[in-house]
Amino acid sequence: MQLTRQQANNASVRIQNLDQSIVAVTKERYLAVQRTQRLEQELKTAQTQVARSTTLEKALESRGAELKQLQHHNQELKELEALAWQDNKQLSHQNKELEELKALAWQDNEQLNHKVQSLNEVNEQLAKERKTLQAELEDSNEQLEWFRGNWSSPVKAVAVPQLKQMDQP
């Protein structure tokens, strides 16, 4: 079977068109493969970013929990600071009271020292008077012993009633 020229030309044009279509399809296929590779790379990058994002999200959640704990501790520290301030204020007040008591105790001590000194002087005076009285008593006892040994009956008769009168108030 022989093709006519027209048919051969048509066939040649179709072949050229088919060749161009094959080239175009091949080009599109090549571009599609490149796009697919690029999209796969973008997908890997996106997956990596998602993994990082998930890791960061978990880290943020962890940091958020730590922040809440720190805020709670901070609140406790503020409360403790307030209590410490109150304690300090009370201690300061007590310290002032103790200073006042110390001053009063110092004054009392000075007064007591003065009284002790006065009592010591009185004791010394009483000791001197006691010695004097003791000496007088010993003299009186010696005189009494002498009178007892030397008294005669007529002297006793006169002296005893006089001594009894002296003993009465």
CSV table of N, CA, C and O in Angstrom, one decimal, residues 16-136:
chain,number,residue,atom,x,y,z
A,16,GLN,N,5.5,14.7,13.6
A,16,GLN,CA,6.2,15.8,14.2
A,16,GLN,C,5.4,16.3,15.4
A,16,GLN,O,5.9,16.7,16.4
A,17,ASN,N,4.0,16.3,15.1
A,17,ASN,CA,3.2,16.7,16.3
A,17,ASN,C,3.3,15.8,17.4
A,17,ASN,O,3.3,16.2,18.6
A,18,LEU,N,3.3,14.5,17.1
A,18,LEU,CA,3.5,13.5,18.2
A,18,LEU,C,4.9,13.6,18.8
A,18,LEU,O,5.0,13.5,20.1
A,19,ASP,N,5.9,13.9,18.0
A,19,ASP,CA,7.2,14.1,18.6
A,19,ASP,C,7.2,15.3,19.5
A,19,ASP,O,7.8,15.3,20.6
A,20,GLN,N,6.6,16.4,19.0
A,20,GLN,CA,6.5,17.6,19.8
A,20,GLN,C,5.6,17.3,21.1
A,20,GLN,O,6.0,17.8,22.2
A,21,SER,N,4.6,16.5,20.9
A,21,SER,CA,3.8,16.1,22.1
A,21,SER,C,4.6,15.3,23.1
A,21,SER,O,4.5,15.5,24.3
A,22,ILE,N,5.4,14.4,22.5
A,22,ILE,CA,6.2,13.5,23.4
A,22,ILE,C,7.2,14.4,24.1
A,22,ILE,O,7.5,14.2,25.3
A,23,VAL,N,7.8,15.3,23.3
A,23,VAL,CA,8.8,16.2,24.0
A,23,VAL,C,8.1,17.1,25.0
A,23,VAL,O,8.6,17.2,26.1
A,24,ALA,N,6.9,17.6,24.7
A,24,ALA,CA,6.2,18.4,25.7
A,24,ALA,C,5.8,17.6,26.9
A,24,ALA,O,6.0,18.0,28.0
A,25,VAL,N,5.3,16.3,26.6
A,25,VAL,CA,5.0,15.5,27.8
A,25,VAL,C,6.2,15.1,28.6
A,25,VAL,O,6.2,15.1,29.8
A,26,THR,N,7.3,14.8,27.9
A,26,THR,CA,8.5,14.5,28.6
A,26,THR,C,9.0,15.7,29.4
A,26,THR,O,9.4,15.5,30.6
A,27,LYS,N,8.9,16.9,28.8
A,27,LYS,CA,9.2,18.1,29.5
A,27,LYS,C,8.3,18.2,30.8
A,27,LYS,O,8.8,18.5,31.9
A,28,GLU,N,7.0,18.1,30.6
A,28,GLU,CA,6.1,18.2,31.7
A,28,GLU,C,6.4,17.1,32.7
A,28,GLU,O,6.3,17.4,33.9
A,29,ARG,N,6.7,15.9,32.2
A,29,ARG,CA,7.1,14.8,33.2
A,29,ARG,C,8.3,15.2,34.0
A,29,ARG,O,8.4,15.0,35.2
A,30,TYR,N,9.3,15.7,33.3
A,30,TYR,CA,10.6,16.2,33.9
A,30,TYR,C,10.3,17.2,34.9
A,30,TYR,O,10.7,17.2,36.1
A,31,LEU,N,9.5,18.2,34.5
A,31,LEU,CA,9.1,19.3,35.4
A,31,LEU,C,8.3,18.8,36.6
A,31,LEU,O,8.4,19.2,37.8
A,32,ALA,N,7.4,17.8,36.3
A,32,ALA,CA,6.6,17.2,37.4
A,32,ALA,C,7.5,16.5,38.4
A,32,ALA,O,7.3,16.5,39.6
A,33,VAL,N,8.5,15.8,37.8
A,33,VAL,CA,9.4,15.0,38.7
A,33,VAL,C,10.2,16.0,39.6
A,33,VAL,O,10.3,15.9,40.8
A,34,GLN,N,10.6,17.1,39.0
A,34,GLN,CA,11.3,18.2,39.7
A,34,GLN,C,10.4,18.8,40.8
A,34,GLN,O,10.8,19.0,41.9
A,35,ARG,N,9.1,19.1,40.4
A,35,ARG,CA,8.2,19.6,41.4
A,35,ARG,C,7.9,18.6,42.5
A,35,ARG,O,7.8,19.0,43.6
A,36,THR,N,7.8,17.3,42.1
A,36,THR,CA,7.6,16.3,43.1
A,36,THR,C,8.8,16.2,44.1
A,36,THR,O,8.6,16.2,45.3
A,37,GLN,N,10.0,16.3,43.5
A,37,GLN,CA,11.2,16.3,44.4
A,37,GLN,C,11.2,17.5,45.3
A,37,GLN,O,11.5,17.4,46.5
A,38,ARG,N,10.9,18.7,44.7
A,38,ARG,CA,10.9,19.9,45.4
A,38,ARG,C,9.8,19.8,46.5
A,38,ARG,O,10.0,20.2,47.7
A,39,LEU,N,8.6,19.3,46.2
A,39,LEU,CA,7.5,19.2,47.2
A,39,LEU,C,7.9,18.2,48.3
A,39,LEU,O,7.6,18.4,49.4
A,40,GLU,N,8.6,17.1,47.9
A,40,GLU,CA,9.0,16.1,48.9
A,40,GLU,C,10.0,16.8,49.8
A,40,GLU,O,10.0,16.5,51.0
A,41,GLN,N,10.9,17.6,49.3
A,41,GLN,CA,11.9,18.3,50.1
A,41,GLN,C,11.2,19.3,51.0
A,41,GLN,O,11.5,19.4,52.2
A,42,GLU,N,10.2,20.0,50.4
A,42,GLU,CA,9.4,21.0,51.2
A,42,GLU,C,8.7,20.2,52.3
A,42,GLU,O,8.5,20.7,53.5
A,43,LEU,N,8.1,19.0,52.0
A,43,LEU,CA,7.4,18.2,53.0
A,43,LEU,C,8.4,17.8,54.1
A,43,LEU,O,8.0,17.8,55.3
A,44,LYS,N,9.6,17.3,53.7
A,44,LYS,CA,10.6,17.0,54.8
A,44,LYS,C,10.9,18.2,55.6
A,44,LYS,O,11.0,18.0,56.9
A,45,THR,N,11.1,19.3,55.0
A,45,THR,CA,11.4,20.6,55.7
A,45,THR,C,10.2,20.9,56.7
A,45,THR,O,10.4,21.2,57.8
A,46,ALA,N,9.0,20.8,56.1
A,46,ALA,CA,7.8,21.1,56.9
A,46,ALA,C,7.7,20.1,58.1
A,46,ALA,O,7.3,20.5,59.2
A,47,GLN,N,7.9,18.8,57.8
A,47,GLN,CA,7.9,17.8,58.9
A,47,GLN,C,8.9,18.1,59.9
A,47,GLN,O,8.6,18.0,61.1
A,48,THR,N,10.1,18.5,59.5
A,48,THR,CA,11.2,18.9,60.5
A,48,THR,C,10.7,20.1,61.3
A,48,THR,O,10.9,20.1,62.5
A,49,GLN,N,10.1,21.0,60.6
A,49,GLN,CA,9.6,22.2,61.3
A,49,GLN,C,8.5,21.8,62.3
A,49,GLN,O,8.4,22.4,63.4
A,50,VAL,N,7.6,20.9,61.8
A,50,VAL,CA,6.5,20.5,62.7
A,50,VAL,C,7.1,19.8,63.9
A,50,VAL,O,6.7,20.0,65.1
A,51,ALA,N,8.1,18.9,63.7
A,51,ALA,CA,8.8,18.2,64.8
A,51,ALA,C,9.4,19.3,65.8
A,51,ALA,O,9.3,19.2,67.0
A,52,ARG,N,10.1,20.3,65.2
A,52,ARG,CA,10.7,21.3,66.0
A,52,ARG,C,9.6,22.1,66.7
A,52,ARG,O,9.7,22.4,67.9
A,53,SER,N,8.6,22.4,66.0
A,53,SER,CA,7.4,23.1,66.6
A,53,SER,C,6.8,22.3,67.8
A,53,SER,O,6.5,22.9,68.8
A,54,THR,N,6.7,21.0,67.6
A,54,THR,CA,6.1,20.2,68.6
A,54,THR,C,7.1,20.2,69.8
A,54,THR,O,6.7,20.3,71.0
A,55,THR,N,8.4,20.1,69.5
A,55,THR,CA,9.4,20.1,70.6
A,55,THR,C,9.4,21.4,71.3
A,55,THR,O,9.4,21.5,72.6
A,56,LEU,N,9.3,22.5,70.5
A,56,LEU,CA,9.2,23.8,71.1
A,56,LEU,C,7.9,24.0,71.9
A,56,LEU,O,7.9,24.6,73.0
A,57,GLU,N,6.8,23.4,71.4
A,57,GLU,CA,5.6,23.5,72.1
A,57,GLU,C,5.7,22.8,73.5
A,57,GLU,O,5.2,23.3,74.5
A,58,LYS,N,6.3,21.6,73.4
A,58,LYS,CA,6.4,20.9,74.7
A,58,LYS,C,7.4,21.6,75.6
A,58,LYS,O,7.1,21.7,76.9
A,59,ALA,N,8.4,22.2,75.1
A,59,ALA,CA,9.3,23.0,75.9
A,59,ALA,C,8.6,24.2,76.5
A,59,ALA,O,8.8,24.5,77.7
A,60,LEU,N,7.8,24.8,75.7
A,60,LEU,CA,7.0,26.0,76.2
A,60,LEU,C,6.0,25.6,77.3
A,60,LEU,O,5.9,26.3,78.3
A,61,GLU,N,5.4,24.4,77.1
A,61,GLU,CA,4.5,23.9,78.1
A,61,GLU,C,5.3,23.6,79.4
A,61,GLU,O,4.8,24.0,80.5
A,62,SER,N,6.4,23.0,79.2
A,62,SER,CA,7.3,22.8,80.4
A,62,SER,C,7.7,24.1,81.1
A,62,SER,O,7.7,24.2,82.3
A,63,ARG,N,8.1,25.1,80.3
A,63,ARG,CA,8.5,26.4,80.8
A,63,ARG,C,7.3,27.1,81.5
A,63,ARG,O,7.4,27.7,82.5
A,64,GLY,N,6.1,26.9,80.9
A,64,GLY,CA,4.9,27.4,81.4
A,64,GLY,C,4.6,26.8,82.8
A,64,GLY,O,4.3,27.6,83.8
A,65,ALA,N,4.8,25.5,83.0
A,65,ALA,CA,4.7,24.9,84.3
A,65,ALA,C,5.7,25.4,85.3
A,65,ALA,O,5.4,25.7,86.4
A,66,GLU,N,7.0,25.5,84.8
A,66,GLU,CA,8.0,26.1,85.6
A,66,GLU,C,7.7,27.5,86.0
A,66,GLU,O,7.9,27.9,87.2
A,67,LEU,N,7.2,28.3,85.1
A,67,LEU,CA,6.8,29.7,85.4
A,67,LEU,C,5.7,29.7,86.5
A,67,LEU,O,5.8,30.5,87.4
A,68,LYS,N,4.7,28.8,86.3
A,68,LYS,CA,3.7,28.8,87.4
A,68,LYS,C,4.2,28.4,88.7
A,68,LYS,O,3.9,29.0,89.7
A,69,GLN,N,5.2,27.5,88.8
A,69,GLN,CA,5.8,27.1,90.0
A,69,GLN,C,6.6,28.3,90.6
A,69,GLN,O,6.5,28.6,91.8
A,70,LEU,N,7.3,29.0,89.7
A,70,LEU,CA,8.1,30.1,90.1
A,70,LEU,C,7.2,31.2,90.7
A,70,LEU,O,7.5,31.9,91.7
A,71,GLN,N,6.0,31.4,90.0
A,71,GLN,CA,5.1,32.4,90.4
A,71,GLN,C,4.5,32.0,91.8
A,71,GLN,O,4.4,32.9,92.7
A,72,HIS,N,4.3,30.7,92.0
A,72,HIS,CA,3.8,30.3,93.3
A,72,HIS,C,4.8,30.5,94.4
A,72,HIS,O,4.5,31.0,95.5
A,73,HIS,N,6.1,30.1,94.0
A,73,HIS,CA,7.2,30.3,95.0
A,73,HIS,C,7.4,31.8,95.3
A,73,HIS,O,7.6,32.2,96.4
A,74,ASN,N,7.2,32.6,94.2
A,74,ASN,CA,7.4,34.0,94.4
A,74,ASN,C,6.3,34.6,95.4
A,74,ASN,O,6.6,35.4,96.2
A,75,GLN,N,5.1,34.1,95.2
A,75,GLN,CA,4.0,34.5,96.1
A,75,GLN,C,4.3,34.0,97.5
A,75,GLN,O,4.1,34.8,98.5
A,76,GLU,N,4.8,32.8,97.7
A,76,GLU,CA,5.1,32.3,99.0
A,76,GLU,C,6.3,33.2,99.6
A,76,GLU,O,6.2,33.5,100.8
A,77,LEU,N,7.2,33.6,98.8
A,77,LEU,CA,8.3,34.4,99.3
A,77,LEU,C,7.8,35.8,99.7
A,77,LEU,O,8.3,36.4,100.7
A,78,LYS,N,6.9,36.3,98.9
A,78,LYS,CA,6.3,37.6,99.3
A,78,LYS,C,5.6,37.5,100.6
A,78,LYS,O,5.7,38.4,101.5
A,79,GLU,N,4.8,36.4,100.8
A,79,GLU,CA,4.1,36.2,102.1
A,79,GLU,C,5.1,36.1,103.2
A,79,GLU,O,5.0,36.6,104.3
A,80,LEU,N,6.2,35.3,103.0
A,80,LEU,CA,7.2,35.1,104.0
A,80,LEU,C,7.9,36.5,104.3
A,80,LEU,O,8.3,36.8,105.5
A,81,GLU,N,8.1,37.2,103.3
A,81,GLU,CA,8.7,38.6,103.4
A,81,GLU,C,7.9,39.5,104.3
A,81,GLU,O,8.3,40.2,105.2
A,82,ALA,N,6.5,39.4,104.1
A,82,ALA,CA,5.6,40.2,104.9
A,82,ALA,C,5.6,39.7,106.3
A,82,ALA,O,5.7,40.5,107.2
A,83,LEU,N,5.7,38.4,106.5
A,83,LEU,CA,5.8,37.9,107.9
A,83,LEU,C,7.1,38.3,108.5
A,83,LEU,O,7.1,38.7,109.7
A,84,ALA,N,8.2,38.2,107.8
A,84,ALA,CA,9.5,38.6,108.3
A,84,ALA,C,9.5,40.1,108.7
A,84,ALA,O,10.0,40.5,109.7
A,85,TRP,N,8.8,40.9,107.9
A,85,TRP,CA,8.7,42.3,108.1
A,85,TRP,C,8.0,42.6,109.4
A,85,TRP,O,8.4,43.4,110.3
A,86,GLN,N,6.8,41.8,109.6
A,86,GLN,CA,6.0,41.9,110.8
A,86,GLN,C,6.9,41.5,112.0
A,86,GLN,O,6.8,42.1,113.1
A,87,ASP,N,7.5,40.3,111.9
A,87,ASP,CA,8.4,39.8,113.0
A,87,ASP,C,9.5,40.8,113.3
A,87,ASP,O,9.7,41.1,114.5
A,88,ASN,N,10.1,41.4,112.3
A,88,ASN,CA,11.1,42.4,112.5
A,88,ASN,C,10.6,43.6,113.3
A,88,ASN,O,11.2,44.2,114.2
A,89,LYS,N,9.3,44.0,112.9
A,89,LYS,CA,8.7,45.2,113.5
A,89,LYS,C,8.4,44.8,115.0
A,89,LYS,O,8.7,45.7,115.9
A,90,GLN,N,7.9,43.6,115.3
A,90,GLN,CA,7.7,43.2,116.6
A,90,GLN,C,9.0,43.1,117.4
A,90,GLN,O,9.0,43.5,118.6
A,91,LEU,N,10.0,42.5,116.8
A,91,LEU,CA,11.3,42.4,117.5
A,91,LEU,C,11.9,43.8,117.8
A,91,LEU,O,12.5,44.0,118.8
A,92,SER,N,11.7,44.7,116.9
A,92,SER,CA,12.2,46.1,117.1
A,92,SER,C,11.4,46.7,118.3
A,92,SER,O,12.1,47.3,119.1
A,93,HIS,N,10.1,46.5,118.3
A,93,HIS,CA,9.3,47.0,119.5
A,93,HIS,C,9.8,46.3,120.8
A,93,HIS,O,10.0,47.0,121.8
A,94,GLN,N,10.0,45.0,120.7
A,94,GLN,CA,10.4,44.3,121.9
A,94,GLN,C,11.8,44.7,122.3
A,94,GLN,O,12.1,44.9,123.5
A,95,ASN,N,12.7,45.0,121.3
A,95,ASN,CA,14.0,45.5,121.6
A,95,ASN,C,14.0,46.8,122.3
A,95,ASN,O,14.7,47.1,123.3
A,96,LYS,N,13.1,47.7,121.9
A,96,LYS,CA,12.9,49.0,122.6
A,96,LYS,C,12.4,48.8,124.0
A,96,LYS,O,12.9,49.5,124.9
A,97,GLU,N,11.5,47.9,124.2
A,97,GLU,CA,11.0,47.6,125.5
A,97,GLU,C,12.1,47.0,126.4
A,97,GLU,O,12.2,47.4,127.6
A,98,LEU,N,12.9,46.2,125.8
A,98,LEU,CA,14.1,45.6,126.6
A,98,LEU,C,15.1,46.7,126.9
A,98,LEU,O,15.6,46.7,128.0
A,99,GLU,N,15.3,47.6,126.0
A,99,GLU,CA,16.2,48.7,126.3
A,99,GLU,C,15.6,49.6,127.5
A,99,GLU,O,16.4,50.0,128.4
A,100,GLU,N,14.3,49.8,127.5
A,100,GLU,CA,13.7,50.5,128.6
A,100,GLU,C,13.8,49.8,129.9
A,100,GLU,O,14.1,50.4,130.9
A,101,LEU,N,13.5,48.5,129.8
A,101,LEU,CA,13.7,47.6,131.0
A,101,LEU,C,15.1,47.6,131.5
A,101,LEU,O,15.4,47.6,132.7
A,102,LYS,N,16.0,47.6,130.5
A,102,LYS,CA,17.5,47.6,130.9
A,102,LYS,C,17.8,48.9,131.6
A,102,LYS,O,18.5,48.9,132.7
A,103,ALA,N,17.3,50.0,131.1
A,103,ALA,CA,17.5,51.3,131.8
A,103,ALA,C,16.9,51.3,133.2
A,103,ALA,O,17.5,51.8,134.2
A,104,LEU,N,15.7,50.8,133.3
A,104,LEU,CA,15.0,50.7,134.6
A,104,LEU,C,15.8,49.8,135.6
A,104,LEU,O,16.0,50.1,136.8
A,105,ALA,N,16.3,48.6,135.0
A,105,ALA,CA,17.1,47.7,135.8
A,105,ALA,C,18.4,48.4,136.3
A,105,ALA,O,18.8,48.2,137.4
A,106,TRP,N,19.0,49.2,135.4
A,106,TRP,CA,20.2,49.9,135.8
A,106,TRP,C,19.9,50.8,136.9
A,106,TRP,O,20.7,50.9,137.9
A,107,GLN,N,18.8,51.6,136.8
A,107,GLN,CA,18.4,52.5,137.9
A,107,GLN,C,18.2,51.8,139.2
A,107,GLN,O,18.6,52.2,140.2
A,108,ASP,N,17.4,50.6,139.1
A,108,ASP,CA,17.1,49.8,140.2
A,108,ASP,C,18.4,49.3,140.8
A,108,ASP,O,18.6,49.3,142.1
A,109,ASN,N,19.4,48.9,140.0
A,109,ASN,CA,20.6,48.4,140.5
A,109,ASN,C,21.4,49.5,141.2
A,109,ASN,O,22.0,49.2,142.3
A,110,GLU,N,21.4,50.7,140.6
A,110,GLU,CA,22.1,51.8,141.3
A,110,GLU,C,21.4,52.1,142.7
A,110,GLU,O,22.1,52.3,143.6
A,111,GLN,N,20.1,52.1,142.7
A,111,GLN,CA,19.4,52.3,144.0
A,111,GLN,C,19.7,51.2,145.0
A,111,GLN,O,20.0,51.5,146.2
A,112,LEU,N,19.7,49.9,144.5
A,112,LEU,CA,20.0,48.8,145.4
A,112,LEU,C,21.5,48.9,145.9
A,112,LEU,O,21.8,48.6,147.0
A,113,ASN,N,22.4,49.3,145.0
A,113,ASN,CA,23.8,49.5,145.4
A,113,ASN,C,23.9,50.5,146.5
A,113,ASN,O,24.6,50.4,147.5
A,114,HIS,N,23.1,51.6,146.3
A,114,HIS,CA,23.1,52.7,147.3
A,114,HIS,C,22.6,52.2,148.6
A,114,HIS,O,23.1,52.4,149.7
A,115,LYS,N,21.5,51.4,148.6
A,115,LYS,CA,20.9,50.8,149.8
A,115,LYS,C,21.8,49.8,150.4
A,115,LYS,O,21.9,49.8,151.7
A,116,VAL,N,22.5,49.0,149.6
A,116,VAL,CA,23.4,48.0,150.2
A,116,VAL,C,24.6,48.8,150.9
A,116,VAL,O,25.0,48.4,152.0
A,117,GLN,N,25.0,49.8,150.2
A,117,GLN,CA,26.1,50.6,150.9
A,117,GLN,C,25.6,51.2,152.2
A,117,GLN,O,26.3,51.2,153.2
A,118,SER,N,24.4,51.7,152.2
A,118,SER,CA,23.8,52.3,153.4
A,118,SER,C,23.7,51.2,154.5
A,118,SER,O,24.0,51.4,155.7
A,119,LEU,N,23.2,50.0,154.1
A,119,LEU,CA,23.0,48.9,155.0
A,119,LEU,C,24.4,48.4,155.5
A,119,LEU,O,24.5,48.1,156.7
A,120,ASN,N,25.4,48.4,154.7
A,120,ASN,CA,26.7,48.1,155.1
A,120,ASN,C,27.2,49.0,156.2
A,120,ASN,O,27.8,48.6,157.2
A,121,GLU,N,27.0,50.3,155.9
A,121,GLU,CA,27.4,51.3,156.9
A,121,GLU,C,26.6,51.1,158.2
A,121,GLU,O,27.2,51.2,159.3
A,122,VAL,N,25.3,50.8,158.1
A,122,VAL,CA,24.5,50.6,159.3
A,122,VAL,C,25.0,49.3,160.1
A,122,VAL,O,25.1,49.3,161.3
A,123,ASN,N,25.4,48.3,159.3
A,123,ASN,CA,25.9,47.1,159.9
A,123,ASN,C,27.2,47.3,160.6
A,123,ASN,O,27.5,46.8,161.7
A,124,GLU,N,28.1,48.1,159.9
A,124,GLU,CA,29.3,48.5,160.6
A,124,GLU,C,29.1,49.2,161.9
A,124,GLU,O,29.7,49.0,162.9
A,125,GLN,N,28.1,50.2,161.8
A,125,GLN,CA,27.8,51.0,163.0
A,125,GLN,C,27.2,50.0,164.1
A,125,GLN,O,27.6,50.1,165.3
A,126,LEU,N,26.3,49.1,163.7
A,126,LEU,CA,25.7,48.1,164.7
A,126,LEU,C,26.8,47.2,165.2
A,126,LEU,O,26.8,46.9,166.4
A,127,ALA,N,27.8,46.8,164.4
A,127,ALA,CA,28.8,46.0,164.9
A,127,ALA,C,29.7,46.7,165.9
A,127,ALA,O,30.1,46.1,167.0
A,128,LYS,N,29.9,48.0,165.7
A,128,LYS,CA,30.7,48.8,166.7
A,128,LYS,C,29.9,48.9,168.0
A,128,LYS,O,30.4,48.8,169.1
A,129,GLU,N,28.6,49.2,167.8
A,129,GLU,CA,27.7,49.3,169.0
A,129,GLU,C,27.6,48.0,169.7
A,129,GLU,O,27.6,48.0,171.0
A,130,ARG,N,27.6,46.9,169.0
A,130,ARG,CA,27.5,45.6,169.6
A,130,ARG,C,28.8,45.3,170.4
A,130,ARG,O,28.8,44.8,171.5
A,131,LYS,N,29.9,45.7,169.8
A,131,LYS,CA,31.2,45.5,170.5
A,131,LYS,C,31.2,46.3,171.8
A,131,LYS,O,31.6,45.9,172.9
A,132,THR,N,30.7,47.6,171.6
A,132,THR,CA,30.7,48.5,172.8
A,132,THR,C,29.7,47.9,173.9
A,132,THR,O,30.1,47.8,175.1
A,133,LEU,N,28.6,47.4,173.5
A,133,LEU,CA,27.6,46.8,174.4
A,133,LEU,C,28.2,45.5,175.0
A,133,LEU,O,27.9,45.3,176.2
A,134,GLN,N,28.9,44.8,174.2
A,134,GLN,CA,29.4,43.5,174.6
A,134,GLN,C,30.5,43.8,175.7
A,134,GLN,O,30.5,43.2,176.8
A,135,ALA,N,31.3,44.8,175.5
A,135,ALA,CA,32.3,45.2,176.4
A,135,ALA,C,31.6,45.7,177.7
A,135,ALA,O,32.1,45.4,178.8
A,136,GLU,N,30.6,46.5,177.6
A,136,GLU,CA,29.8,47.0,178.7
A,136,GLU,C,29.2,45.9,179.5
A,136,GLU,O,29.2,45.8,180.7
